Short mmCIF file of C-alpha atoms and ligand atoms in Angstrom, two decimals:
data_model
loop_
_atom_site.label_atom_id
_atom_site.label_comp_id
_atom_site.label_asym_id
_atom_site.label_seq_id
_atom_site.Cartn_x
_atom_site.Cartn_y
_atom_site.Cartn_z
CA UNK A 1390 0.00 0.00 0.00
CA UNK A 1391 1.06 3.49 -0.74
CA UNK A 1392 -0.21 7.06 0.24
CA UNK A 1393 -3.10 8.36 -2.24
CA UNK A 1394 -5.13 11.32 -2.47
CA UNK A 1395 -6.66 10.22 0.91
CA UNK A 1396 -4.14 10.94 3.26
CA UNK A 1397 -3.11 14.64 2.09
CA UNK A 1398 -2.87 16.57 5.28
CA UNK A 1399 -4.53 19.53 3.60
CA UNK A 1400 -7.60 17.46 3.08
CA UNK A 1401 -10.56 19.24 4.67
CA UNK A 1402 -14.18 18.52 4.55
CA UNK A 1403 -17.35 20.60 4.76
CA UNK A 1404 -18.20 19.44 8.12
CA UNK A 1405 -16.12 21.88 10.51
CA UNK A 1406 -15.76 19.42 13.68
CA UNK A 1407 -13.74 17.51 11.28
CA UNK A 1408 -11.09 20.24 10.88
CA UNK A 1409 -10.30 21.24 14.37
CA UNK A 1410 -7.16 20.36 15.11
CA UNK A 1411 -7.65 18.10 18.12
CA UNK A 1412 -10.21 15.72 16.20
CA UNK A 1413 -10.22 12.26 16.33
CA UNK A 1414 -11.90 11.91 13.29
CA UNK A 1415 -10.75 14.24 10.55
CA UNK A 1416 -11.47 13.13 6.68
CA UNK A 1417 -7.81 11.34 6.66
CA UNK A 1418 -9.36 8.70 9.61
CA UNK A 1419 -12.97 7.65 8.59
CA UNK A 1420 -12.86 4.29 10.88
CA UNK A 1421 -15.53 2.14 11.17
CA UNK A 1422 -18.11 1.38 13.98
CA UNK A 1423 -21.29 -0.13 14.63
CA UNK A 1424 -24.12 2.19 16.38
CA UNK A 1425 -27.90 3.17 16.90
CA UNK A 1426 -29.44 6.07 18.15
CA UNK A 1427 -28.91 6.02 21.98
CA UNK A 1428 -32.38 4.61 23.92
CA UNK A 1429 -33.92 3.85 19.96
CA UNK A 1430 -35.18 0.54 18.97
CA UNK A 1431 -33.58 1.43 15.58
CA UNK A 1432 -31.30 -1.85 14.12
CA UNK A 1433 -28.03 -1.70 14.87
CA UNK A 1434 -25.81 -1.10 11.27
CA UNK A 1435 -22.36 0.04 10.75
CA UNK A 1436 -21.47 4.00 10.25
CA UNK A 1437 -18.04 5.72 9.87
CA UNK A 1438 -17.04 8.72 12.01
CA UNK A 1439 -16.32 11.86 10.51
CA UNK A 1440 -15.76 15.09 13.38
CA UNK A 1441 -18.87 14.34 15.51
CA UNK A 1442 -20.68 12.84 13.90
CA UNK A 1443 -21.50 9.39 11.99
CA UNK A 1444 -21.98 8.38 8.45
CA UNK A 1445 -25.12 5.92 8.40
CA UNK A 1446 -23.91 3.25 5.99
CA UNK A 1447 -27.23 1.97 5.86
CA UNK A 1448 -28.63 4.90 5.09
CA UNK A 1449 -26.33 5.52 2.27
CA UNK A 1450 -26.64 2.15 0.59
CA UNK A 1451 -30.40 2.78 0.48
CA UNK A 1452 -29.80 6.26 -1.43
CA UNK A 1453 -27.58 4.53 -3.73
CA UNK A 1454 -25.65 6.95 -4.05
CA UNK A 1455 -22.26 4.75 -4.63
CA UNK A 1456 -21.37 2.26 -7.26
CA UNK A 1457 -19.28 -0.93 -7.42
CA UNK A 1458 -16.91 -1.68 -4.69
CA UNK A 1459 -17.92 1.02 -2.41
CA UNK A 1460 -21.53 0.30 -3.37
CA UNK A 1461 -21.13 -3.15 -2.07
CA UNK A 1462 -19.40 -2.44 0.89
CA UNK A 1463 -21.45 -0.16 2.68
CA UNK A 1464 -24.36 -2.80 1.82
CA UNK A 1465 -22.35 -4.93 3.67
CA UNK A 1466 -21.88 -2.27 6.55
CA UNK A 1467 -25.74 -2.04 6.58
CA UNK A 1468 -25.97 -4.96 8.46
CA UNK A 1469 -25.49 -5.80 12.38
CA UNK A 1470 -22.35 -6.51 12.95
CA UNK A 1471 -18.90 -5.70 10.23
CA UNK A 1472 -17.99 -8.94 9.58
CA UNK A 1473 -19.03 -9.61 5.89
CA UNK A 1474 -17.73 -5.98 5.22
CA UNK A 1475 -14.26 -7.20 6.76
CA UNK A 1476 -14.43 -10.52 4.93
CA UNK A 1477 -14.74 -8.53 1.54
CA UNK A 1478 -11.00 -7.59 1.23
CA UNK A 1479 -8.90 -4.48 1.18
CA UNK A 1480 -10.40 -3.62 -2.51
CA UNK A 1481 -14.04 -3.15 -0.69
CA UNK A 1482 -12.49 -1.42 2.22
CA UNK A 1483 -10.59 0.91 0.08
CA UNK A 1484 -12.98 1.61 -2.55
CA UNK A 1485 -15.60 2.63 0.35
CA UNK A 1486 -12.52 4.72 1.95
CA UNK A 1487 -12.41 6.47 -0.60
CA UNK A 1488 -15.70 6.98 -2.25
CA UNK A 1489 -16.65 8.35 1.48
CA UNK A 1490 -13.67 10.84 1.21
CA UNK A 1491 -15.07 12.09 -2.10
CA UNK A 1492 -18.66 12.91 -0.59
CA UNK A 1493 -16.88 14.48 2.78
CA UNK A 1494 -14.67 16.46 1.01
CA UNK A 1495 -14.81 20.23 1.25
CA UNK A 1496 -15.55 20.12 -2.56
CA UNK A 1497 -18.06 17.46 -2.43
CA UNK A 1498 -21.30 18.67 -4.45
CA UNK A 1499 -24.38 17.29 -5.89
CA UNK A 1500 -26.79 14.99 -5.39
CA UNK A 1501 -23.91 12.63 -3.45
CA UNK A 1502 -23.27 15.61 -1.11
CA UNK A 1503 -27.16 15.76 -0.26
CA UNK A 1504 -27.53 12.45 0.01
CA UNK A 1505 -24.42 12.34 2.65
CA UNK A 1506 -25.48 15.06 4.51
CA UNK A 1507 -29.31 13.33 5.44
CA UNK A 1508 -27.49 10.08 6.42
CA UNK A 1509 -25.37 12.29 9.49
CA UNK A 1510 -26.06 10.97 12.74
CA UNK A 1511 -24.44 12.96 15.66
CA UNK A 1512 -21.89 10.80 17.83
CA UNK A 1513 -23.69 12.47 20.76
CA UNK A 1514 -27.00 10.92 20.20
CA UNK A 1515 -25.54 7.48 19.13
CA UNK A 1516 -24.48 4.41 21.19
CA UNK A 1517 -21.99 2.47 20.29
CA UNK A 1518 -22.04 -1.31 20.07
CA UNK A 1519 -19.43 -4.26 18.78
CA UNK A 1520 -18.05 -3.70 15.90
CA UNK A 1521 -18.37 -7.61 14.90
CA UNK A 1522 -19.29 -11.02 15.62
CA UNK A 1523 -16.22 -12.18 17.44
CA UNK A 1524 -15.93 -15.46 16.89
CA UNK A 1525 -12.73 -15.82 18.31
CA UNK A 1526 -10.11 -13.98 20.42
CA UNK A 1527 -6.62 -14.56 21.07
CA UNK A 1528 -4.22 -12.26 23.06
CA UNK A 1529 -0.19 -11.89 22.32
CA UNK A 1530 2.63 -10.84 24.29
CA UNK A 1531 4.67 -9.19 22.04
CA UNK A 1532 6.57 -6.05 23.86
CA UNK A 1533 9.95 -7.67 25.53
CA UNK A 1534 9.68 -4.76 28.56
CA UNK A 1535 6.27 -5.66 29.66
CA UNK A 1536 7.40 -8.99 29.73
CA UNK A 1537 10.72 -8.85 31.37
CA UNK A 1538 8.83 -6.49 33.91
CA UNK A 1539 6.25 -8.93 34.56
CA UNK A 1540 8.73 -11.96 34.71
CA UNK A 1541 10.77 -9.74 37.39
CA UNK A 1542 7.58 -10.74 39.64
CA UNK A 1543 6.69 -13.89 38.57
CA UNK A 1544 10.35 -15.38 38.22
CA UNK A 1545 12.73 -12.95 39.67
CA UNK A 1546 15.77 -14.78 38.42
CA UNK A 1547 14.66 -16.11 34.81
CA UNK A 1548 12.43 -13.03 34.08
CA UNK A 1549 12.18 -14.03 29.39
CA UNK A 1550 11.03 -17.10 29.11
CA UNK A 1551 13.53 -18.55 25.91
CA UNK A 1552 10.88 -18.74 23.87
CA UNK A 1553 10.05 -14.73 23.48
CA UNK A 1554 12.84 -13.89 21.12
CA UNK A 1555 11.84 -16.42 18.58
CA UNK A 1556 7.88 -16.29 18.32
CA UNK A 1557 5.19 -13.75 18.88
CA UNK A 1558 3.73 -16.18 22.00
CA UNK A 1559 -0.23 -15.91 22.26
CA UNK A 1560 -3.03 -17.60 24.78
CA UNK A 1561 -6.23 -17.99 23.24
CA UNK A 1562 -8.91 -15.71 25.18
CA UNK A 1563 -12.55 -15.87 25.21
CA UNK A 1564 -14.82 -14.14 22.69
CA UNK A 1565 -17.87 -14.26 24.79
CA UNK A 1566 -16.71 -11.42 27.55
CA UNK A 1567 -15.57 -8.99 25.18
CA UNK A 1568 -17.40 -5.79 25.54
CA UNK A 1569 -17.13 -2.46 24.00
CA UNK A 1570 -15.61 0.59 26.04
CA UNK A 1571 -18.32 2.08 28.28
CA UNK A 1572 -19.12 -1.33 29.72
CA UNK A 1573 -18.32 -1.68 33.28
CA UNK A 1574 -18.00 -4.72 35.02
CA UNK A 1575 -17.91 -6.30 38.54
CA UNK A 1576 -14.74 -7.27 40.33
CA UNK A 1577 -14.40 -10.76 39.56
CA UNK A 1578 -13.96 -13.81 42.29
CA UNK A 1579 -11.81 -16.41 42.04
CA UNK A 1580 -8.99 -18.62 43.72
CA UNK A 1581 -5.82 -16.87 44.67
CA UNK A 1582 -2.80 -18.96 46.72
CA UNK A 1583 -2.06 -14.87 48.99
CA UNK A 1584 1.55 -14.76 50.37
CA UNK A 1585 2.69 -17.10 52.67
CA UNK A 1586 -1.01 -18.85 53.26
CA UNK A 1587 -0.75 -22.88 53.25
CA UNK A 1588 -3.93 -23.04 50.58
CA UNK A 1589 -5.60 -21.19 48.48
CA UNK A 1590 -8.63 -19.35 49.27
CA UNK A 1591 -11.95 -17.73 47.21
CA UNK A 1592 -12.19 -14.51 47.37
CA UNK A 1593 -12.96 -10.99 45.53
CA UNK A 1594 -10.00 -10.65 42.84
CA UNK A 1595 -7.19 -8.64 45.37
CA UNK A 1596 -4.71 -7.33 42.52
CA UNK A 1597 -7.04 -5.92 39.39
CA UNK A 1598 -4.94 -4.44 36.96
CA UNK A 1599 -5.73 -3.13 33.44
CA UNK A 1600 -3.41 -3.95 30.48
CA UNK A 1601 -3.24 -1.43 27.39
CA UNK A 1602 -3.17 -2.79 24.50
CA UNK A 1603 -4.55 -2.41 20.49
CA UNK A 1604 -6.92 -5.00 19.35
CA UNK A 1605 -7.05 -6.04 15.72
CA UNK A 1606 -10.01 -7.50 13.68
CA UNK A 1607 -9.14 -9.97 10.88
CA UNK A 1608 -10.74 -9.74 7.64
CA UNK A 1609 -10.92 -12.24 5.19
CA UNK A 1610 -9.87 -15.69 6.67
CA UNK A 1611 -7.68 -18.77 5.59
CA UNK A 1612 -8.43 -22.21 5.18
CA UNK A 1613 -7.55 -24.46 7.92
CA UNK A 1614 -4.23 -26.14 6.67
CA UNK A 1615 -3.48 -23.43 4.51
CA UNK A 1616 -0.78 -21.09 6.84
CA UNK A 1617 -0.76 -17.14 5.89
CA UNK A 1618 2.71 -16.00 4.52
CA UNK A 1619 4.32 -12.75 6.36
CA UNK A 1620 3.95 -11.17 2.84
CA UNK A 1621 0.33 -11.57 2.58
CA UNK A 1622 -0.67 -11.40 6.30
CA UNK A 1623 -1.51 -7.22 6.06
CA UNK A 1624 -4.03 -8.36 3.76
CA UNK A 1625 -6.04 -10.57 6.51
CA UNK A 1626 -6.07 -7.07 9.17
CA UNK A 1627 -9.40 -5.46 8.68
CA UNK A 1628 -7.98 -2.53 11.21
CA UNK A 1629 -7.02 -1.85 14.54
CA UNK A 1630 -8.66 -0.43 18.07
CA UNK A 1631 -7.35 0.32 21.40
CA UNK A 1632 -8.17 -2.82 23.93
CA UNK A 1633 -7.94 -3.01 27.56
CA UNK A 1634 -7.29 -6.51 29.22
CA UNK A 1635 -8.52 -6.59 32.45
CA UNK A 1636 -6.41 -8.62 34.78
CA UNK A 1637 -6.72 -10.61 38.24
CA UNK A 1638 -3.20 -10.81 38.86
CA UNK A 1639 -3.57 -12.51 41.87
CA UNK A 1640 -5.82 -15.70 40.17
CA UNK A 1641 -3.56 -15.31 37.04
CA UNK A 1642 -0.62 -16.00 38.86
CA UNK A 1643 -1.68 -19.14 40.65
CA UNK A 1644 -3.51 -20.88 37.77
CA UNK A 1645 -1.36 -19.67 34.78
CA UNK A 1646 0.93 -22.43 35.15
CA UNK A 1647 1.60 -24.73 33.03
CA UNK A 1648 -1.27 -24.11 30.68
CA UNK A 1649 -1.59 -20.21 30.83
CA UNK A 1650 -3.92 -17.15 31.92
CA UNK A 1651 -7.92 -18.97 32.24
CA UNK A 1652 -10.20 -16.66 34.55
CA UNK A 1653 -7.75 -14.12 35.49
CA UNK A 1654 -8.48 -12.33 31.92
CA UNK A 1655 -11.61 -14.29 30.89
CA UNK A 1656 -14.10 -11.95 32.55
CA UNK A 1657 -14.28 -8.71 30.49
CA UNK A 1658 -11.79 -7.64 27.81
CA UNK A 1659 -12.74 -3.86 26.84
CA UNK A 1660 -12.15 -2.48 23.12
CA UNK A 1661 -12.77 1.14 21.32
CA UNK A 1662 -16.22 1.12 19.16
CA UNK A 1663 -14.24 2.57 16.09
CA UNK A 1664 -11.99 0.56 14.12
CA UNK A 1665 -9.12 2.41 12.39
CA UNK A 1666 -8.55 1.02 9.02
CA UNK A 1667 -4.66 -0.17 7.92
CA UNK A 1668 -5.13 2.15 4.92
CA UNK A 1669 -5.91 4.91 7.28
CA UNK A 1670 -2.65 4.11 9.05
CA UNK A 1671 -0.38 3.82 5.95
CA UNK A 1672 0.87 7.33 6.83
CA UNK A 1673 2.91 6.52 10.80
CA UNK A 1674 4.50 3.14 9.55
CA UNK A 1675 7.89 2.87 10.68
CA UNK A 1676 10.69 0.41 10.31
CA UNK A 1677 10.27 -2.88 11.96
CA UNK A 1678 13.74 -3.28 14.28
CA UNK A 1679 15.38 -5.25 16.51
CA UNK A 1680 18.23 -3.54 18.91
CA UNK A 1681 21.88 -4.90 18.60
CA UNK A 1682 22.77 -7.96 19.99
CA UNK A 1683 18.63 -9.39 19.88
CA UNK A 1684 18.00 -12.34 17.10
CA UNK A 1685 16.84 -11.73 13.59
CA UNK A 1686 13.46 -13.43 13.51
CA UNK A 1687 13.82 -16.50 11.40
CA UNK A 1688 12.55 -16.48 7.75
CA UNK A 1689 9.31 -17.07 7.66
CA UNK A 1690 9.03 -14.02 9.87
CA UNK A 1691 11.03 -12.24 7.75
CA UNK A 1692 10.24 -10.24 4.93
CA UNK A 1693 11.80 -6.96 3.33
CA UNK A 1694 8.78 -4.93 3.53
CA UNK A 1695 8.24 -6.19 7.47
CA UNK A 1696 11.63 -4.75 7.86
CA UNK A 1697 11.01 -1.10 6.25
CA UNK A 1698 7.55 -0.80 7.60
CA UNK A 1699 6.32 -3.37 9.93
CA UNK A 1700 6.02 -1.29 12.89
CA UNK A 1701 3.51 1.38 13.69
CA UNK A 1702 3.84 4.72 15.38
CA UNK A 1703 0.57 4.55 17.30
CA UNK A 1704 1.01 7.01 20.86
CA UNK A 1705 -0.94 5.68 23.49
CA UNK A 1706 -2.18 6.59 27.22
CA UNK A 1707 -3.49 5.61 29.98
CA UNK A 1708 -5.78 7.74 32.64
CA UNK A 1709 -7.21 6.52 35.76
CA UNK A 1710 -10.31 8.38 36.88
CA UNK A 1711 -11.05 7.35 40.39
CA UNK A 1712 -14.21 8.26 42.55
CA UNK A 1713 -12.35 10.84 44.52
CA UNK A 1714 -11.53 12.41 40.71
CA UNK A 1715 -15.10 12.66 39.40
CA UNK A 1716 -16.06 13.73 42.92
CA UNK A 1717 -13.44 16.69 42.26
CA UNK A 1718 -14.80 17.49 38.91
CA UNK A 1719 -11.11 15.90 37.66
CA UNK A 1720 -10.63 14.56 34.91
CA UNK A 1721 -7.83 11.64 36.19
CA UNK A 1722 -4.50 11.37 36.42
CA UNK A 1723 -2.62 10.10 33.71
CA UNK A 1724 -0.48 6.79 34.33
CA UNK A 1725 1.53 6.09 31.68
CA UNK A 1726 2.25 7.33 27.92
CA UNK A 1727 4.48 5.33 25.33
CA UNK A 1728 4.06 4.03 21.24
CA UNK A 1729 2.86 1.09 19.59
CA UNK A 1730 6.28 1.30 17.58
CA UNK A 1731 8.40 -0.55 21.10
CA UNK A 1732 6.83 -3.94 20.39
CA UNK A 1733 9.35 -6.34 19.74
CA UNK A 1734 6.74 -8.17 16.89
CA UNK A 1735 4.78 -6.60 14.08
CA UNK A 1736 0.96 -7.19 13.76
CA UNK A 1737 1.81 -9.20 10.64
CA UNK A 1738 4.37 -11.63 12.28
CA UNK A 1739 1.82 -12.21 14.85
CA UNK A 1740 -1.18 -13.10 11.44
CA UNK A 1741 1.87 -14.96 10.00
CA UNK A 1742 2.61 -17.07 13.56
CA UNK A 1743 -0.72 -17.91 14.27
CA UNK A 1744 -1.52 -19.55 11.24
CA UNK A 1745 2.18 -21.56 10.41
CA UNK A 1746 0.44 -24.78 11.85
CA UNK A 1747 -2.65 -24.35 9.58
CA UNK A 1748 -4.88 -22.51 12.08
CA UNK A 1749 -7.94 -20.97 10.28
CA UNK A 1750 -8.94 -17.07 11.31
CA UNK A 1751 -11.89 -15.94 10.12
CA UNK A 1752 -13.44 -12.87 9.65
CA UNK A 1753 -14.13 -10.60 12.56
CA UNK A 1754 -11.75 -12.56 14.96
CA UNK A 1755 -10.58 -10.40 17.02
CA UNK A 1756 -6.02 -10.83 18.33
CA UNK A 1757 -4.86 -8.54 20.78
CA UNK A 1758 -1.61 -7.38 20.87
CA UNK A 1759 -0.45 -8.01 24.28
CA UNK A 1760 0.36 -5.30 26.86
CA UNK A 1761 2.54 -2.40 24.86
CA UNK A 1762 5.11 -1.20 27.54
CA UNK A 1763 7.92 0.99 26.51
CA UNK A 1764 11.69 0.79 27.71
CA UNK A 1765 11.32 3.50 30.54
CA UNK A 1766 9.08 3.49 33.80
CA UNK A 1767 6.64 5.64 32.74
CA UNK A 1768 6.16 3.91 29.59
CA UNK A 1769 4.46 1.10 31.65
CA UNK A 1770 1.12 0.20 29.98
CA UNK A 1771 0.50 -2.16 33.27
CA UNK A 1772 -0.30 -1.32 36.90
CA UNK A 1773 1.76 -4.40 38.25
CA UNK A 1774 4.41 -3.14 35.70
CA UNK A 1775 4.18 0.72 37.70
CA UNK A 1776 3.75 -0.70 41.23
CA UNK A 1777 6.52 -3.34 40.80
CA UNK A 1778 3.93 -6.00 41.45
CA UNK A 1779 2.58 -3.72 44.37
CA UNK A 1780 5.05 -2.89 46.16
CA UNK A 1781 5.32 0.80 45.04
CA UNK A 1782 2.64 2.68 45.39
CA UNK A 1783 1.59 4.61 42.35
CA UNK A 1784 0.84 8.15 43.07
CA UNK A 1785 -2.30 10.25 41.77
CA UNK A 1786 -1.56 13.65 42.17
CA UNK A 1787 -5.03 14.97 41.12
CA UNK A 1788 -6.81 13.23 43.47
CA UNK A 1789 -3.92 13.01 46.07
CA UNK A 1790 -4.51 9.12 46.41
CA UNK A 1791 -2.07 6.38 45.41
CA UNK A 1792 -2.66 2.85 44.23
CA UNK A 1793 -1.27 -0.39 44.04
CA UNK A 1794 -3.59 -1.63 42.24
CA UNK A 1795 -7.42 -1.02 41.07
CA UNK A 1796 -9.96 -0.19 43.20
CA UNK A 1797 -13.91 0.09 43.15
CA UNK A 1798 -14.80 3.12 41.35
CA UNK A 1799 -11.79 3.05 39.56
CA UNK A 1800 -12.35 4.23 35.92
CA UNK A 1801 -9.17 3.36 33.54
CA UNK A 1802 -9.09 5.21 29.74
CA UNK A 1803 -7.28 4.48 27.29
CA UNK A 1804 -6.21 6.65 24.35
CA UNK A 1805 -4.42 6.71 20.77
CA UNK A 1806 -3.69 8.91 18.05
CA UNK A 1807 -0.87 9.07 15.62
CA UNK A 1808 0.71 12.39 14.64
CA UNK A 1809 3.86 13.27 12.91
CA UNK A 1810 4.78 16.27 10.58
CA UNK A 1811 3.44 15.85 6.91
CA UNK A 1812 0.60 13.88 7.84
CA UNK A 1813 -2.79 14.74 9.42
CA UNK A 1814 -3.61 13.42 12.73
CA UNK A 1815 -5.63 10.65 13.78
CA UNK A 1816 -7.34 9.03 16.28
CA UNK A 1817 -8.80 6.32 18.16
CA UNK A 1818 -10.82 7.68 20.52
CA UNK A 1819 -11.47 5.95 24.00
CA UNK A 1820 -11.65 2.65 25.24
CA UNK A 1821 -13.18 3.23 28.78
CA UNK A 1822 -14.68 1.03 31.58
CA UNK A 1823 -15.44 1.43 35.64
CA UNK A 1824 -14.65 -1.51 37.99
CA UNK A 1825 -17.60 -2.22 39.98
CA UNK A 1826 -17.87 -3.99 43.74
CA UNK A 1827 -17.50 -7.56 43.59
CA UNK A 1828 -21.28 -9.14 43.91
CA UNK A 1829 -21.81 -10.82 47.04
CA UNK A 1830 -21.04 -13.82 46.23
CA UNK A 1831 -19.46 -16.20 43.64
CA UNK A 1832 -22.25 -18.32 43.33
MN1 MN B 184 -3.07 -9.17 27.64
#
């Protein structure tokens, strides 16, 4: 993929939010979401975001306004859920891309500019749902500090376990308790093995963390048996969202081994409601590198092109809102700021990995990138990472409180854009949720 007409930074379209410099959502961006109006009965169908407000893809295929490509995918975005628009390939996703940018644009005119403007839905009045069927959901680990911080706690004196440098490692999540951002969610129970006890006990989850992370859906699958090549595996990535992996460190720790994290991540995984498009991205790729004296990956996840632009330049943040903030009128303290770009595997090594033994993805899957910690402190994008496994407290100047881990009330946001000169910004928007009391009970 190269730049086209659709990234110029001096794009602008006739709808002003879009043009304000701190927008998410400017005419360069137009990611993809699924929404209806907020307390409506209305179906649920995909829209794109432009400023504030939302493109009504079902709308617009019934105006039939477009032709072709872009024609058939926003029929396909009229439905539900995205995943037969993501299983339609990057010629569908383009050709939409950029038969939206012609109606947005600031010379748009005619009947496709009327017909645009009446399917405008204000991002205010909408609620935002899954952006697809997720049929399945698997999580990496791909950035070497979060790991080496979190082996420092699990396994002080062999932090990397040897297999790190060699393969983007994974566990396969669970679909079912993904929820998109705005969804809170009760502090989960489970069995924890606390310091120095003789058994383990059942309790409310002690050590809640949040991990941030970017989420990506695939698009059109492979057949089982038939292993995506690193050269083709771009083609299989719909687009990419921020994603927060709630953690109970405390059950993680004791049931993780030897077959890997089971409830202490099963019980709510949060993503963004807009999906920023690969195309849309084309503009902050950097090169994909590995620091001197760390292994070359081996060939088949190796390429030329993963080399000069497998990376992304995605800046990210965290903010924790706690009670004692909104009770303030703050808006939270943030925890930690750092780039996609520090993750020691690309998004396409970990398509091209997952698939080498013949593993089929399918459309709307949904792989997480792991927890995306930079090298320094404050690059942390964990709060086990920040409180060296709670034994620091992490302060909040705002509120004047400090933390060691989550606590009730506790409202974590994540945030990315990407921004560099010569290219417009974009963004991600939020990924947000509140950690509620435990219930009363477990059962
Ligand atoms: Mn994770």
């Amino acid at each position: 993929m190269s730049l086209n007409p659709t990234h110029d930074p001096a794009a602008r379209s006739w709808l002003a939010a879009a043009n304000e410099a701190a927008c998410d959502f400017p005419i360069q961006n137009l990611p993809f979401g699924v929404f209806r109006r907020t307390g409506s009965s209305e179906a649920a169908r995909g829209g794109v975001a432009i400023g504030d407000a939302i493109v009504d893809l079902a709308a617009l295929a019934r105006d039939a306004v477009l032709t072709g490509p872009a024609a058939r995918g926003a029929e396909a975005c009229a439905q539900a859920t995205l995943n037969d628009f993501m299983a339609s390939g990057p010629e569908v996703w383009s050709a939409l891309r950029h038969a939206l940018f012609g109606l947005l644009h600031q010379g748009a005119e005619g009947a496709g500019l009327q017909a645009v403007r009446a399917c405008l839905v204000p991002q205010a009045a909408a609620e935002m749902l899954l952006p697809a069927r997720i049929g399945d959901y698997t999580d990496f680990y791909t950035s070497i500090h979060h790991a080496l911080n979190v082996g420092r706690v699990i396994r002080p004196d062999d932090p990397l376990t040897p297999n790190f440098r060699w393969l983007p490692i994974a566990y396969h999540g669970r679909a079912s308790s993904v929820v998109v951002s705005g969804s809170d969610f009760h502090r989960p129970w489970g069995q924890a093995l606390p310091p120095g006890a003789p058994a383990p006990v059942l309790g409310p989850c002690a050590r809640l963390d949040f991990e941030l992370e970017m989420g990506m859906y695939v698009g059109p699958g492979n057949p089982r048996g038939r292993p995506i090549p690193l050269a083709e595996a771009e083609q299989h990535i719909f687009g990419m969202c921020l994603l927060n992996d709630w953690s109970a460190r405390d059950h993680q720790f004791w049931e993780m081994n030897p077959l890997g994290p089971f409830l202490g991540k099963n019980f709510c995984t949060s993503v963004s409601p807009w999906v920023v498009t690969m195309e849309a991205l084309e503009p902050f790729r950097v090169p994909f590198e590995r620091a001197a004296g760390e292994p070359q990956p081996l060939a088949y996840l190796d390429t030329p092109a993963n080399r000069a632009r497998g990376s992304l330049d995605v800046q990210l943040e965290v903010v924790l809102q706690s009670a004692r903030h909104r009770e303030l009128g703050l808006a939270g303290d943030r925890l930690c700021a750092t780039s996609f770009r520090h993750q020691y595997w690309s998004v396409a090594q970990m398509v091209s990995q997952h698939t080498v033994g013949g593993c089929n993805l399918q459309p709307g899957d949904l792989l997480g990138t792991g927890t995306i910690s930079g090298p320094t402190h404050t690059q942390c994008g964990a709060i086990v990472e920040l409180s060296k496994g709670g034994t620091q407290k992490v302060a909040l100047p705002g509120s004047g409180e400090e933390r060691s881990f989550l606590l009730d009330g506790d409202t974590v946001i994540l945030r990315g854009w990407c921004d560099r000169p010569g290219a417009a910004r974009i963004g991600f928007g939020q990924c947000r949720g509140t950690v509620l009391p435990a219930l009363a009970s477990a059962a």
